[in-house]
Amino acid sequence: MCGIVGYIGKRRAYDVLIQGLHRLEYRGYDSSGVAMITDPGELNIYKSKGKVSALEHFASNKDISGTIGIAHTRWATHGEPNDINAHPHCSQSGRIALVHNGTIENYTVLKEALSQQGFNFVSQTDTEVVVQLIEYIMDNNHCTLFEAVAEATKRVVGAYAIAVIDRQNPRQIVAARQSSPLVIGIGEGEYFLASDATPIIEYTNKVVYLNDGEIAVIEPDKELKVYDSNAIGKNKIEITELQMSIEQLEKGGYPHFMLKEIFEQPRTLSDCISGRITADGKRVVLSGVIENRSKFLNTNRIIIVACGTSWHAALIGKHLIEEYCRIPVVVEYASEFRYSNPVVNQGDILIALSQSGETADTLAALELAKQRGAFVFGICNVIGSSIPRAPPSGCYIHVGPEIGVASTKAFTGQVTVLAMMALLIGQMKGTVTDQTVEKIATDIRRIPTLIQDILSQSEKIEDLAKIFTYAHNFLYLGRGYNYPSALEGALKLKEISYIHAEGYPAAEMKHGTIALIDNDMPSVVIAIKDNVYDKTVNNIQQVKARGGKVVAIVTEGDTVVRNMADYVIEVPEISECLTPLLTAIPLQLLAYYIAVNKGRDVDQPRNLAKSVTVE
Ligand code: G6P
C-alpha cells in the first residue's frame, strides 16, 4: 500500500505534497515524510511517525521552500513504523532521495552485496536498498539518474512505484512503476505525480497512467518522456481526461467520510444503474458483457476472486449468477487462489472484483488465471486503476471515490452490478424469463429510493448503537442471500469499532457457535421475508432460549419477529435477490455509530489501509 506524491514546477512543492499526502492517507497512515530540493541545491528531508498532521507539525518551523519534491505516507511492511523507517529514504552520500510503494523481494541479497561495497544502512526497510543501489550505479557507471534508475529496476525483484530526485539536478524527477500504480498529472509547465489521481485533480484533469516496466523523466517546461524498461525506446504517451471532481473528495459537511459515503448510496447507486437498464425496464445493458456474449454463453464455470468486503459481494454474486444463469460459480479469496495451483480450464471466466482495482492479490490471481487460459473480466470502482487496465474486458461500478477505509458504497455498487450482470447473462442464455428480468430490473431502479427510506431511520439506529456500545462480542447471523450480509455486517463492526464479531450462517450456529450465546453476546439477525424466513425465525428462538439479546433486521410490517426479538429495524420489501442491498444499510450505520461512541478513528482504523497493494 503506501501513497506517493511528487511535484515539479513553479509552486512551493511542500504545499502540493502535504495536500496530496492527506488525499492518499487512506493508503496507509503510520508515518509520512517529504523531501524538497531548495534553490541552492540542498535536500531537505522531514519525516515523522504517525499521521500527516504530525509531519506538518514537525515541519512547521523548518525550511519548506523548493519547487521540486517527493513525499510518502506509509503502511509498514518491512520495519516498524518510526521516523527512521519512514520515507523518503536517502542515499549514503545524501545526494539521492526516493519514495517507494510496493515491496522489494530480493532486498536482503541486494543489501548484503551493497554492504560489501561499503554502504551503510540506517533503516530496516526494503526500500533503502533501492536508493543505495541507484547511487552505487551512478557512481560506478558515471551515468545519469535516469540511466541508474533504469539499471536498478532490472536488478530489483518485486513491486514498486518509485519517485527519485537528485540534489544536483533540481529540474528533474525520475519515476518508475512495476505492479504498483503511478499517475502523472500534466499542468502548465508543471507536473504532478501520485499513486492515484486524487492529489492531482485540483490542479489538472490531464493525466498519464504509467504502465508496468515504464520509466518517466519529468522536467518542468519540457515534454513528458516515458521510456520502456530497457530505457531505449520512448513510449507513446496516452493522455486521459479525469472525470472526478474535487467535491467528491471532500467530506461535504459530514463528520466522517464513512457517514458521507453511507448517505451517498441513493445517489451512487443511481449513477451505477444509470443507462444500464433500458427505458422500458425490460433489458440490462452492460457493454463489457454484451461484447463478450459468446464467452458468457459458452462458459462452464465462473470464478470470482476478491478480498475483504469485495469477497462478501462476490458471495452474493455467486447466488445471483447461479440462480439466474445456471452457471456454477466458485468464489475464492484472491490470496488463496493465487497460491493454490488452481484448476483453470480454457473457457472458464474469472471475474476480479475490487473497489480499488489495485489489490495485489486480486491482480495476481487475475494474471494467473489469464496465463492458464481463462477469460478475465474486471469489476472495479477506481477508473484507470490496474485491474481495469489489465483484462481484456470489464465494467465499472461508478460509485465515485470511496475514501473511508471501511467499504460501504462500493459494496452496494458491486452487488448492484453483479445483479444486473446476472440478469443480462440469464436473459442472453434464456435461463430467466423476461417477466422475471423486468420485475427485478424494476426493483433495482427502486433501490435508491428505498435506501433513502432506510437512511431516514438513522436516528433510531444511533439510539440502538448506544445500547450495544460496550458489548465485547457480537454474532451476526443470516441465511441465503443474506449470509454474506452477516459476514459483511460483522466485518464492518470489527474493522472500525475493534469489537470482536463473527458472521455466521444462522443454521450452522447450532454446530458450535451457539455455545457462545449468553446475555452478554448480542446477535444481529437478518430475518427478512425470504425463502428461509421460517427457518431463521427458529434460529432466533434458539438464541432467545439461551438468554441471548437479538437485534433483528426484518421486512416492513413483520410482527412475528417483532414479538420475539429485543429490537427490530425494518427494511422495505423487495425481490429476494436484492435484499442484501437494503440490509447492508442498517448494518453499516450500526457499526458506524458504535465506533463513534467508542471514540474510534472511523475513517482510518488502526492497522488498516484501503488499498492493499502488498501481499
Ligand atoms: C482492504 C480494504 C477493504 C477492501 C479490501 C479489498 O482491506 O480495507 O475495505 O474490501 O481491501 O479491496 P478492493 O479494493 O480489492 O475491493
XYZ file of C-alpha atoms and ligand atoms in Angstrom, residues 306-311 353-359 362 387 402 404-407 410 414 491-492 495 608-612, ligand 1:
46
model
C -11.756 -10.842 -4.373
C -10.642 -9.763 -0.888
C -12.355 -8.261 2.150
C -15.693 -6.610 1.546
C -15.434 -7.330 -2.174
C -15.274 -11.047 -1.326
C -13.899 -7.905 -8.125
C -12.169 -4.961 -6.470
C -13.131 -1.473 -5.374
C -9.641 -0.038 -5.771
C -8.587 -2.124 -8.752
C -5.177 -2.249 -7.080
C -5.351 -5.095 -4.546
C -6.571 -9.875 -6.777
C -7.226 -4.262 -12.797
C -14.571 5.892 -1.677
C -13.408 5.795 4.247
C -11.273 2.715 4.802
C -14.356 0.630 5.625
C -16.064 -0.028 2.311
C -18.559 0.200 -3.145
C -20.656 -4.217 -6.583
C -16.553 -7.103 9.305
C -17.833 -3.511 9.413
C -12.748 -3.016 11.479
C -5.702 -0.977 8.109
C -5.333 0.612 4.719
C -7.838 0.987 1.972
C -5.733 -0.156 -0.920
C -3.763 -3.278 -0.105
C -8.863 -3.541 2.180
C -9.970 -2.557 2.483
C -11.327 -3.235 2.351
C -11.469 -3.873 0.985
C -10.323 -4.830 0.684
C -10.329 -5.262 -0.767
O -8.778 -4.489 3.184
O -9.807 -2.013 3.775
O -12.334 -2.277 2.542
O -12.678 -4.567 0.926
O -9.068 -4.181 0.909
O -10.097 -4.136 -1.552
P -10.569 -3.957 -3.038
O -10.112 -2.582 -3.399
O -9.860 -5.027 -3.833
O -12.031 -4.122 -3.094
